[in-house]
Coordinates of N, CA and C in Angstrom, one line a residue:
M1 N -22.2 103.6 198.3 CA -21.9 103.2 197.0 C -20.3 103.3 196.7
I2 N -19.8 102.4 195.8 CA -18.4 102.5 195.4 C -18.1 102.9 194.1
D3 N -17.2 103.8 193.9 CA -16.9 104.4 192.6 C -15.5 104.1 192.0
L4 N -15.4 103.2 191.2 CA -14.1 102.5 190.7 C -13.5 103.4 189.6
H5 N -13.9 104.5 189.4 CA -13.1 105.1 188.1 C -13.4 106.7 188.4
V6 N -12.3 107.4 189.2 CA -12.3 108.7 189.4 C -10.8 109.2 189.4
H7 N -10.6 110.3 188.5 CA -9.4 111.0 188.6 C -9.3 112.0 189.7
V8 N -8.8 111.5 190.8 CA -9.1 112.4 191.8 C -7.6 112.7 192.5
L9 N -6.6 112.0 192.0 CA -5.3 112.6 192.6 C -4.8 113.9 192.0
P10 N -4.5 114.8 192.9 CA -4.3 116.2 192.2 C -2.8 116.2 191.5
G11 N -3.0 117.2 190.4 CA -1.7 117.7 189.8 C -0.9 116.8 189.0
I12 N -1.5 115.4 188.6 CA -0.7 114.6 187.6 C -1.3 114.2 186.4
D13 N -2.6 114.3 186.4 CA -3.1 114.0 185.0 C -4.2 115.2 184.7
D14 N -5.3 114.8 184.0 CA -6.4 115.6 183.7 C -7.4 115.9 184.7
G15 N -7.1 115.5 186.1 CA -8.1 115.5 187.0 C -7.8 116.8 187.8
P16 N -8.1 116.9 189.2 CA -8.0 118.2 189.9 C -6.6 118.9 190.0
R17 N -6.6 120.1 190.0 CA -5.2 120.8 189.9 C -4.3 120.7 191.1
D18 N -5.1 120.7 192.2 CA -4.5 120.8 193.5 C -5.2 120.0 194.6
E19 N -4.7 119.9 195.7 CA -5.3 119.4 196.8 C -6.8 119.7 197.0
A20 N -6.9 121.0 197.2 CA -8.1 121.7 197.7 C -9.2 121.3 196.5
A21 N -8.9 121.3 195.3 CA -9.8 120.8 194.3 C -10.2 119.5 194.2
A22 N -9.0 118.6 194.8 CA -9.3 117.1 194.9 C -10.4 116.9 196.0
I23 N -10.2 117.7 197.1 CA -11.2 117.5 198.3 C -12.6 117.9 198.0
D24 N -12.6 119.0 197.0 CA -13.9 119.4 196.5 C -14.8 118.2 195.8
L25 N -14.0 117.7 194.9 CA -14.4 116.5 194.1 C -15.1 115.5 194.9
V26 N -14.2 114.9 196.0 CA -14.6 113.9 196.8 C -15.9 114.5 197.6
A27 N -15.7 115.6 198.2 CA -16.9 116.1 199.0 C -18.2 115.9 198.2
E28 N -18.2 116.4 197.1 CA -19.3 116.2 196.1 C -19.8 114.7 195.9
A29 N -19.0 113.9 195.8 CA -19.2 112.6 195.5 C -19.9 111.9 196.9
V30 N -19.3 112.3 198.0 CA -19.8 111.6 199.3 C -21.2 112.4 199.4
A31 N -21.4 113.6 199.2 CA -22.8 114.0 199.2 C -23.9 113.3 198.5
T32 N -23.4 112.6 197.5 CA -24.3 111.7 196.8 C -24.4 110.3 197.2
G33 N -23.8 109.8 198.3 CA -23.8 108.6 198.9 C -22.6 107.6 198.6
V34 N -21.5 108.2 197.9 CA -20.4 107.5 197.6 C -19.5 107.3 199.1
T35 N -19.1 106.1 199.3 CA -18.4 105.9 200.4 C -17.0 105.3 200.1
T36 N -16.7 104.9 198.9 CA -15.2 104.4 198.5 C -15.1 104.8 197.2
I37 N -13.9 105.4 196.8 CA -13.4 105.9 195.6 C -12.1 105.4 195.3
A38 N -12.0 104.9 194.0 CA -10.7 104.2 193.5 C -10.1 105.6 192.8
A39 N -8.8 105.8 193.2 CA -8.1 106.7 192.5 C -7.4 106.2 191.1
T40 N -8.0 106.7 190.1 CA -7.6 106.0 188.8 C -7.0 107.0 187.9
P41 N -5.6 107.5 188.0 CA -5.3 108.3 187.0 C -4.9 107.6 185.7
H42 N -4.7 108.5 184.7 CA -4.4 107.7 183.4 C -2.8 107.2 183.4
L43 N -2.7 106.1 182.9 CA -1.4 105.5 182.7 C -1.2 105.5 181.0
R44 N -0.7 106.5 180.5 CA -0.4 106.6 179.0 C 0.7 107.7 178.7
A45 N 1.0 107.6 177.5 CA 2.2 108.4 177.3 C 2.1 110.0 177.4
D46 N 0.7 110.4 177.3 CA 0.5 111.8 177.3 C 0.4 112.4 178.7
H47 N 0.5 111.4 179.9 CA 0.4 111.8 181.2 C 1.8 111.3 181.9
P48 N 2.9 112.0 181.6 CA 4.2 111.4 182.2 C 4.3 111.7 183.6
A49 N 3.6 112.6 184.2 CA 3.7 112.9 185.7 C 2.9 111.9 186.6
V50 N 2.3 110.8 185.8 CA 1.7 109.7 186.5 C 2.8 108.6 186.7
R51 N 3.5 108.6 187.8 CA 4.6 107.4 188.0 C 4.0 106.4 188.8
P52 N 3.9 105.2 188.4 CA 3.1 104.0 189.0 C 3.6 104.1 190.5
L53 N 4.8 103.9 190.9 CA 5.4 103.5 192.0 C 5.2 104.7 192.9
E54 N 4.6 105.7 192.6 CA 4.3 107.0 193.6 C 2.9 107.0 193.9
L55 N 2.0 106.1 193.2 CA 0.6 106.4 193.5 C 0.2 106.0 194.9
A56 N 0.7 105.0 195.4 CA 0.2 104.5 196.7 C 0.4 105.6 197.6
A57 N 1.6 106.3 197.6 CA 2.0 107.3 198.5 C 1.0 108.5 198.4
R58 N 0.8 108.8 197.1 CA 0.0 110.1 196.7 C -1.5 109.8 197.0
T59 N -2.0 108.6 197.1 CA -3.3 108.2 197.6 C -3.4 108.4 199.0
A60 N -2.3 107.8 199.8 CA -2.3 107.9 201.2 C -2.3 109.4 201.7
R61 N -1.6 110.3 201.0 CA -1.6 111.8 201.4 C -2.9 112.4 201.1
L62 N -3.7 112.1 200.0 CA -4.9 112.6 199.9 C -5.9 112.0 201.0
Q63 N -5.7 110.7 201.4 CA -6.6 110.2 202.1 C -6.4 110.9 203.4
A64 N -5.2 111.3 203.9 CA -4.9 111.9 205.1 C -5.5 113.3 205.2
A65 N -5.5 114.0 203.9 CA -6.2 115.3 203.9 C -7.6 115.3 204.0
L66 N -8.2 114.3 203.5 CA -9.5 114.1 203.5 C -10.1 113.7 205.0
D67 N -9.3 112.9 205.7 CA -9.6 112.6 207.1 C -9.6 114.0 207.9
S68 N -8.6 114.8 207.7 CA -8.2 116.0 208.3 C -9.7 117.0 208.1
A69 N -10.0 117.0 207.0 CA -11.4 117.7 206.5 C -12.6 117.2 206.9
G70 N -12.5 116.0 207.8 CA -13.8 115.4 208.1 C -14.6 114.8 207.1
I71 N -14.1 114.5 206.0 CA -14.8 113.6 205.0 C -14.8 112.2 205.0
A72 N -15.8 111.6 205.4 CA -15.6 110.1 205.5 C -15.9 109.3 204.3
V73 N -14.6 109.0 203.8 CA -14.5 108.2 202.5 C -13.3 107.3 202.5
E74 N -13.3 106.2 201.9 CA -12.2 105.4 201.7 C -11.6 105.5 200.3
L75 N -10.5 105.9 200.2 CA -9.5 105.9 199.1 C -9.1 104.6 198.8
V76 N -9.0 104.0 197.4 CA -8.3 102.9 197.1 C -7.4 103.3 196.0
G77 N -6.3 102.6 195.8 CA -5.4 103.0 194.8 C -5.8 102.1 193.5
G78 N -5.4 102.7 192.4 CA -5.6 101.9 191.0 C -5.0 102.9 189.9
G79 N -5.6 102.7 188.8 CA -5.1 103.4 187.7 C -5.9 103.1 186.2
E80 N -6.1 104.0 185.4 CA -6.7 103.7 184.2 C -5.6 103.5 183.1
V81 N -5.5 102.2 182.6 CA -4.2 101.7 182.0 C -4.7 101.8 180.5
D82 N -3.8 102.4 179.7 CA -3.8 102.2 178.4 C -3.1 100.9 177.8
V83 N -3.8 100.3 177.0 CA -3.2 98.8 176.7 C -1.7 99.0 176.0
R84 N -1.3 100.1 175.5 CA -0.1 100.2 174.8 C 0.9 100.5 175.8
W85 N 0.5 101.3 176.9 CA 1.3 101.5 178.0 C 1.8 100.2 178.7
A86 N 0.8 99.5 178.9 CA 0.8 98.4 179.6 C 1.8 97.3 179.0
Q87 N 1.9 97.2 177.6 CA 3.0 96.3 177.1 C 4.4 96.6 177.3
Q88 N 4.6 98.0 177.7 CA 6.1 98.2 178.1 C 6.3 98.4 179.6
A89 N 5.1 98.3 180.4 CA 5.3 98.3 181.8 C 5.9 97.4 182.4
G90 N 6.7 97.6 183.6 CA 7.2 96.5 184.3 C 6.3 95.8 185.2
E91 N 6.7 94.6 185.7 CA 5.7 93.8 186.5 C 5.2 94.6 187.8
D92 N 6.2 95.2 188.4 CA 6.0 96.1 189.7 C 5.1 97.2 189.3
E93 N 5.1 97.8 188.1 CA 4.3 98.9 187.7 C 3.0 98.5 187.5
L94 N 2.8 97.4 186.9 CA 1.3 97.0 186.5 C 0.7 96.8 188.0
K95 N 1.3 96.0 188.8 CA 0.7 95.7 190.1 C 0.4 96.9 191.0
A96 N 1.1 98.0 190.7 CA 1.1 99.2 191.5 C -0.3 99.7 191.0
V97 N -0.7 99.7 189.7 CA -1.7 100.3 189.2 C -3.0 99.4 189.2
S98 N -2.9 98.3 189.8 CA -4.1 97.7 189.8 C -4.8 97.9 191.2
Y99 N -6.1 97.5 191.2 CA -6.9 97.9 192.3 C -6.4 97.4 193.5
G100 N -6.1 98.5 194.4 CA -5.6 98.1 195.6 C -4.1 97.6 195.5
G101 N -3.5 97.6 194.6 CA -2.1 97.1 194.5 C -2.1 95.8 194.7
R102 N -3.2 94.8 194.5 CA -3.3 93.5 194.6 C -2.8 92.5 193.5
G103 N -2.6 93.4 192.3 CA -2.1 92.5 191.2 C -3.1 91.6 190.7
R104 N -4.4 92.0 190.9 CA -5.6 91.0 190.6 C -6.5 91.6 189.4
D105 N -7.1 92.9 189.7 CA -7.9 93.5 188.8 C -7.2 94.9 188.3
V106 N -7.5 95.3 186.9 CA -6.9 96.3 186.6 C -7.9 97.1 185.4
L107 N -8.3 98.3 185.6 CA -9.2 99.3 184.9 C -8.5 99.5 183.6
T108 N -9.0 99.3 182.6 CA -8.3 99.3 181.1 C -9.1 100.2 180.3
E109 N -8.4 101.3 179.7 CA -9.1 102.2 179.0 C -9.5 101.8 177.8
V110 N -10.8 102.1 177.3 CA -11.2 101.8 176.1 C -11.2 103.2 175.3
P111 N -10.4 103.3 174.2 CA -10.1 104.8 173.7 C -11.5 105.2 173.0
Y112 N -11.4 106.7 173.0 CA -12.7 107.2 172.5 C -12.9 107.0 170.9
G113 N -11.7 107.0 170.2 CA -11.7 107.0 168.8 C -11.7 105.3 168.5
E114 N -11.7 105.2 167.3 CA -11.7 103.8 166.7 C -10.6 102.8 167.5
L115 N -11.0 101.5 167.6 CA -10.2 100.7 168.4 C -8.9 100.3 167.3
M116 N -7.7 100.1 167.8 CA -6.8 99.6 167.0 C -7.0 98.1 166.7
P117 N -6.5 97.6 165.6 CA -6.7 96.2 165.3 C -6.3 95.4 166.3
Q118 N -5.0 95.8 167.0 CA -4.3 94.9 168.2 C -5.0 94.9 169.4
F119 N -6.2 95.7 169.6 CA -6.6 96.1 171.1 C -6.9 94.9 171.7
E120 N -7.7 93.7 171.1 CA -8.0 92.5 171.8 C -6.6 91.7 172.2
D121 N -5.7 91.8 171.3 CA -4.3 91.2 171.7 C -3.7 91.7 172.7
F122 N -3.6 92.9 173.1 CA -3.1 93.7 174.2 C -3.9 93.2 175.3
V123 N -5.2 93.3 175.3 CA -5.9 92.8 176.5 C -5.7 91.5 176.7
F124 N -5.5 90.4 175.9 CA -5.3 89.1 176.1 C -3.9 89.0 176.8
R125 N -3.0 89.9 176.5 CA -1.7 89.9 177.2 C -1.9 90.1 178.8
L126 N -2.6 91.2 178.9 CA -3.0 91.7 180.4 C -3.5 90.5 181.0
R127 N -4.4 89.8 180.3 CA -5.1 88.6 181.1 C -4.3 87.4 181.3
A128 N -3.3 87.2 180.4 CA -2.2 86.3 180.5 C -1.3 86.5 181.4
L129 N -1.1 87.7 182.0 CA -0.3 87.9 183.1 C -1.1 87.8 184.5
G130 N -2.4 87.4 184.3 CA -3.2 87.1 185.6 C -4.1 88.2 186.0
Y131 N -4.3 89.2 185.1 CA -5.2 90.3 185.6 C -6.7 90.0 185.0
R132 N -7.5 90.5 185.9 CA -8.9 90.4 185.5 C -9.2 91.9 184.8
V133 N -9.7 92.0 183.8 CA -9.6 93.3 183.1 C -11.0 93.8 183.1
L134 N -11.1 95.1 183.7 CA -12.3 96.0 183.6 C -12.2 97.0 182.5
L135 N -13.1 97.0 181.6 CA -13.0 97.7 180.5 C -13.6 99.1 180.7
A136 N -13.2 100.3 180.8 CA -13.7 101.4 181.0 C -14.5 102.2 179.9
H137 N -15.6 102.5 180.1 CA -16.5 103.2 179.1 C -16.6 102.7 177.9
P138 N -16.7 101.4 177.4 CA -16.7 100.8 176.3 C -17.9 101.5 175.4
E139 N -19.1 102.0 176.0 CA -20.2 102.4 175.3 C -19.7 103.7 174.5
R140 N -18.8 104.4 174.8 CA -18.2 105.6 174.0 C -17.4 105.3 172.8
S141 N -17.1 104.1 172.6 CA -16.3 103.6 171.5 C -17.0 103.7 170.2
P142 N -16.8 104.3 169.2 CA -17.5 104.1 167.9 C -17.3 102.7 167.3
T143 N -16.2 102.1 167.7 CA -15.9 100.7 167.3 C -17.0 99.7 167.8
F144 N -17.2 99.8 169.1 CA -18.2 98.9 169.8 C -19.7 99.5 169.4
Q145 N -19.8 100.8 169.2 CA -21.1 101.1 168.8 C -21.5 100.4 167.4
R146 N -20.7 100.3 166.6 CA -20.9 99.8 165.3 C -20.9 98.2 165.4
D147 N -20.0 97.6 166.2 CA -19.8 96.4 166.1 C -19.8 95.7 167.7
V148 N -20.9 95.7 168.3 CA -21.2 95.2 169.6 C -20.7 94.0 169.8
D149 N -20.7 92.9 168.8 CA -20.2 91.6 168.9 C -18.7 91.7 169.3
R150 N -17.8 92.7 168.9 CA -16.5 92.6 169.2 C -16.3 92.9 170.7
L151 N -17.1 93.5 171.4 CA -17.2 93.8 172.8 C -17.8 92.6 173.4
L152 N -18.7 91.9 173.1 CA -19.2 90.8 173.7 C -18.4 89.6 173.7
A153 N -17.4 89.6 172.5 CA -16.4 88.5 172.4 C -15.4 88.5 173.7
L154 N -15.1 89.9 173.9 CA -14.2 90.2 175.1 C -14.6 89.9 176.4
V155 N -16.2 90.1 176.6 CA -16.8 89.7 177.8 C -16.8 88.1 177.8
G156 N -17.1 87.5 176.8 CA -17.2 86.0 176.7 C -15.7 85.5 177.3
Q157 N -14.8 86.1 177.1 CA -13.2 85.8 177.4 C -13.0 86.0 178.7
G158 N -13.8 86.8 179.6 CA -13.8 87.0 181.0 C -13.6 88.4 181.4
C159 N -13.6 89.4 180.4 CA -13.4 90.8 180.6 C -14.7 91.3 181.4
L160 N -14.6 92.3 182.3 CA -15.8 92.8 182.8 C -16.0 94.2 182.2
V161 N -17.1 94.8 182.3 CA -17.5 96.0 181.6 C -17.9 97.1 182.7
Q162 N -17.4 98.2 182.5 CA -17.7 99.5 183.4 C -18.4 100.5 182.5
V163 N -19.6 100.8 182.7 CA -20.3 101.9 181.9 C -20.4 103.1 182.9
T164 N -20.5 104.1 182.2 CA -20.4 105.6 182.8 C -21.8 106.1 183.3
A165 N -21.8 106.6 184.4 CA -22.9 107.3 185.0 C -23.6 108.3 184.0
S166 N -22.7 109.1 183.4 CA -23.1 110.3 182.4 C -23.8 109.6 181.2
A167 N -23.3 108.4 180.9 CA -24.0 108.0 179.6 C -25.5 107.4 180.0
L168 N -25.5 106.7 181.1 CA -27.0 106.2 181.7 C -27.8 107.1 181.9
A169 N -27.3 108.3 182.5 CA -28.3 109.3 182.8 C -28.6 110.5 181.9
S170 N -27.9 110.2 180.8 CA -27.9 111.4 179.7 C -29.3 111.6 179.2
R171 N -29.7 112.9 179.1 CA -30.9 113.5 178.6 C -31.1 113.5 177.1
T172 N -29.9 113.2 176.4 CA -29.9 113.1 174.9 C -30.4 111.9 174.5
R173 N -31.7 111.8 174.1 CA -32.1 110.5 173.7 C -31.5 109.8 172.7
G174 N -31.0 110.6 171.8 CA -30.3 110.0 170.4 C -28.9 109.5 170.8
S175 N -28.4 109.9 172.0 CA -27.0 109.7 172.3 C -26.8 107.9 172.0
R176 N -25.8 107.7 171.1 CA -25.4 106.3 170.9 C -24.6 105.8 172.1
S177 N -24.0 106.6 172.9 CA -23.4 106.2 174.1 C -24.5 105.8 175.1
R178 N -25.5 106.4 175.2 CA -26.5 106.1 176.1 C -27.2 104.8 175.8
K179 N -27.5 104.7 174.5 CA -28.3 103.6 174.0 C -27.5 102.2 174.3
L180 N -26.2 102.3 174.0 CA -25.3 100.9 174.1 C -25.3 100.9 175.6
A181 N -25.0 101.8 176.3 CA -24.9 101.6 177.9 C -26.0 101.0 178.4
I182 N -27.3 101.5 178.1 CA -28.3 101.0 178.7 C -28.7 99.5 178.3
A183 N -28.4 99.3 176.9 CA -28.7 98.0 176.4 C -27.7 96.8 177.0
L184 N -26.4 97.3 177.3 CA -25.4 96.4 178.1 C -26.1 96.2 179.4
V185 N -26.7 97.2 180.1 CA -27.1 96.9 181.5 C -28.3 96.0 181.4
R186 N -29.3 96.2 180.6 CA -30.5 95.3 180.5 C -30.2 94.1 180.2
E187 N -29.1 93.7 179.4 CA -28.8 92.4 178.9 C -27.9 91.8 180.0
G188 N -27.5 92.3 181.0 CA -26.6 91.8 182.1 C -25.2 91.7 181.6
I189 N -24.9 92.3 180.6 CA -23.5 92.4 180.2 C -22.6 93.4 180.9
A190 N -23.0 94.4 181.3 CA -22.2 95.4 182.0 C -22.2 95.0 183.5
H191 N -21.1 95.4 184.2 CA -20.8 94.8 185.6 C -20.9 96.0 186.6
V192 N -20.2 97.1 186.3 CA -19.9 98.2 187.1 C -20.5 99.6 186.5
I193 N -20.8 100.6 187.3 CA -21.4 101.9 186.9 C -20.2 102.6 187.8
A194 N -19.6 103.5 187.0 CA -18.4 104.5 187.6 C -18.8 105.9 187.0
S195 N -18.2 106.9 187.6 CA -18.3 108.3 187.2 C -17.5 108.9 186.3
D196 N -16.1 108.2 186.3 CA -15.0 109.0 185.5 C -14.8 110.2 185.8
T197 N -15.2 110.8 186.9 CA -15.0 112.1 187.3 C -13.6 112.6 187.3
H198 N -13.6 113.9 186.9 CA -12.3 114.7 186.8 C -12.1 115.8 187.7
R199 N -13.2 116.4 187.8 CA -13.3 117.6 188.8 C -14.7 118.0 189.6
S200 N -14.7 118.8 190.3 CA -15.9 119.3 191.1 C -16.7 120.1 190.1
G201 N -18.0 120.3 190.4 CA -18.8 121.3 189.8 C -19.2 120.8 188.5
G202 N -20.0 121.5 187.8 CA -20.6 121.1 186.4 C -21.8 120.3 186.7
D203 N -22.3 119.6 185.5 CA -23.3 118.8 185.6 C -23.2 117.3 185.3
R204 N -22.0 116.8 185.6 CA -21.8 115.4 185.4 C -22.6 114.6 186.2
A205 N -23.2 113.5 185.7 CA -24.0 112.6 186.5 C -23.3 111.8 187.5
S206 N -23.9 111.8 188.7 CA -23.5 110.9 189.8 C -23.8 109.5 189.6
L207 N -23.3 108.7 190.7 CA -23.7 107.2 190.6 C -25.2 106.9 190.9
A208 N -25.6 107.9 191.9 CA -27.1 107.9 192.3 C -27.8 108.2 191.1
D209 N -27.5 109.3 190.3 CA -28.3 109.7 189.0 C -28.4 108.4 188.2
A210 N -27.3 107.8 188.0 CA -27.3 106.6 187.0 C -28.3 105.5 187.5
V211 N -28.2 105.3 188.9 CA -29.1 104.2 189.6 C -30.6 104.6 189.3
E212 N -30.9 106.0 189.4 CA -32.2 106.5 189.3 C -32.7 106.3 187.9
A213 N -31.9 106.6 186.9 CA -32.1 106.5 185.6 C -32.4 105.1 185.2
L214 N -32.0 104.1 185.8 CA -32.4 102.7 185.6 C -33.3 102.1 186.4
R215 N -34.2 103.0 187.2 CA -34.9 102.4 188.0 C -36.2 101.6 187.5
R216 N -36.5 102.0 186.0 CA -37.5 101.0 185.5 C -37.0 100.0 184.6
D217 N -35.7 100.3 184.3 CA -35.1 99.2 183.3 C -34.6 98.1 184.1
A218 N -33.7 98.4 185.0 CA -32.9 97.4 185.7 C -32.5 97.9 187.1
P219 N -33.5 98.0 187.9 CA -33.2 98.7 189.3 C -32.2 97.8 190.2
L220 N -32.5 96.4 190.2 CA -31.8 95.6 191.2 C -30.4 95.6 190.6
R221 N -30.2 95.3 189.3 CA -28.8 95.3 188.8 C -28.1 96.5 188.8
A222 N -28.7 97.7 188.7 CA -28.0 99.0 189.0 C -27.4 99.1 190.4
H223 N -28.3 98.7 191.5 CA -27.8 98.7 192.8 C -26.6 97.8 192.9
W224 N -26.7 96.6 192.3 CA -25.5 95.7 192.4 C -24.3 96.1 191.9
M225 N -24.5 97.1 190.6 CA -23.2 97.6 189.9 C -22.5 98.7 190.7
V226 N -23.2 99.2 191.8 CA -22.5 100.2 192.4 C -22.2 99.8 194.0
T227 N -22.4 98.5 194.2 CA -22.2 98.0 195.6 C -21.5 96.6 195.5
E228 N -22.2 95.5 195.4 CA -21.5 94.2 195.6 C -20.5 93.9 194.4
A229 N -20.8 94.2 193.2 CA -19.9 94.0 192.1 C -18.6 94.7 192.3
P230 N -18.7 96.1 192.4 CA -17.3 96.8 192.7 C -16.7 96.4 193.9
A231 N -17.2 95.9 195.1 CA -16.6 95.7 196.2 C -15.8 94.3 195.8
A232 N -16.6 93.3 195.2 CA -15.7 92.1 194.8 C -14.5 92.4 194.0
I233 N -14.6 93.4 193.2 CA -13.5 93.6 192.3 C -12.4 94.3 193.1
L234 N -12.6 95.2 194.1 CA -11.7 95.7 195.1 C -10.9 94.5 196.0
A235 N -11.8 93.7 196.1 CA -11.3 92.5 197.1 C -10.6 91.4 196.3
G236 N -10.6 91.7 194.8 CA -9.9 90.4 194.0 C -10.8 89.2 194.0
E237 N -12.0 89.2 194.3 CA -12.9 88.0 194.4 C -13.9 87.9 193.2
P238 N -14.1 86.6 192.8 CA -15.3 86.4 191.9 C -16.5 87.4 192.2
L239 N -17.1 87.8 191.2 CA -18.3 88.7 191.4 C -19.5 87.9 191.8
P240 N -20.3 88.3 192.7 CA -21.4 87.6 193.4 C -22.4 87.6 192.3
P241 N -23.4 86.6 192.3 CA -24.4 86.5 191.4 C -25.1 87.8 191.3
A242 N -25.4 88.2 190.1 CA -26.2 89.4 189.9 C -27.8 89.0 190.2
P243 N -28.6 90.1 190.7 CA -29.9 89.8 191.0 C -30.7 89.4 189.6
A244 N -31.7 88.6 189.7 CA -32.4 88.1 188.6 C -33.5 89.3 188.2
E245 N -33.4 89.7 186.9 CA -34.4 90.7 186.5 C -34.9 90.3 185.2
R246 N -35.9 90.9 184.7 CA -36.4 90.4 183.4 C -35.5 90.7 182.3
S247 N -34.9 90.0 181.5 CA -34.0 90.2 180.5 C -34.7 90.8 179.3
R248 N -34.1 91.7 178.5 CA -34.5 92.2 177.4 C -33.6 92.0 176.3
R249 N -34.0 92.0 175.1 CA -33.1 91.9 174.1 C -32.5 93.1 173.7
I250 N -31.1 93.3 173.2 CA -30.5 94.4 172.8 C -31.1 95.1 171.8
T251 N -31.7 96.4 171.9 CA -32.2 97.0 170.9 C -31.3 98.0 170.3
F252 N -29.9 98.0 170.6 CA -29.1 98.9 170.1 C -28.7 98.5 168.6
E253 N -29.0 99.6 167.7 CA -28.6 99.3 166.3 C -27.3 99.7 165.8
P254 N -26.4 98.7 165.5 CA -25.2 99.2 165.1 C -25.1 100.4 164.0
R255 N -24.2 101.1 164.0 CA -24.0 102.1 163.0 C -23.5 101.5 161.7
R256 N -24.1 101.8 160.6 CA -24.0 101.5 159.2 C -22.8 102.3 158.6
G257 N -22.0 101.6 157.7 CA -21.1 102.2 157.0 C -19.7 102.5 157.7

């Protein structure tokens, strides 16, 4: 399985504090069946230690440490890009935080709070620069929970959607994030499942947990979302056709008021 959203680089954002902690994080992921991890630190104003042009070297150093520890995994460079940060970034900086430094696909953070009115305009500017935008964890956004059509409009314009394993595997049945995430998968709107892991330990759901949680709702698409779809994104290629599965109407009810 391929995990496209992991805060694994040590000591630069809110991920692992040091190399040993980063190795523990990766070892846990590998034990659940993950073979490829994208290192996606935050690119935003409150994480000044994340310097785009240093990320490739940091990723290579961690890969060497993992190889020395006998942990069989491939690390790929990337970043979780704040749309406001992206407006001020240089061309070389944006390319450096795209997946694999290809200048093709970029993971773009959907804020936890209400979306700013200009969010879609900022996303459009990234797309106008030639980037395919993968929206990170939109199911957590109260704006999208209340107005799912706003998210569907972005998908209609070519954006891809990454939902989080913890939302899909949540045991909190009343969770609005869970309801929206599952609805997006059922309707074929979500394209990638990722973990958004920041540290080892705890009870955060793995990709395998999310696939299992979707076993009755969308098992074929769930597998595609952790294998073929993320592989195409890392390669900068069009997504392969998703497997056909019985479609269901979205049952998520927007928040009122």
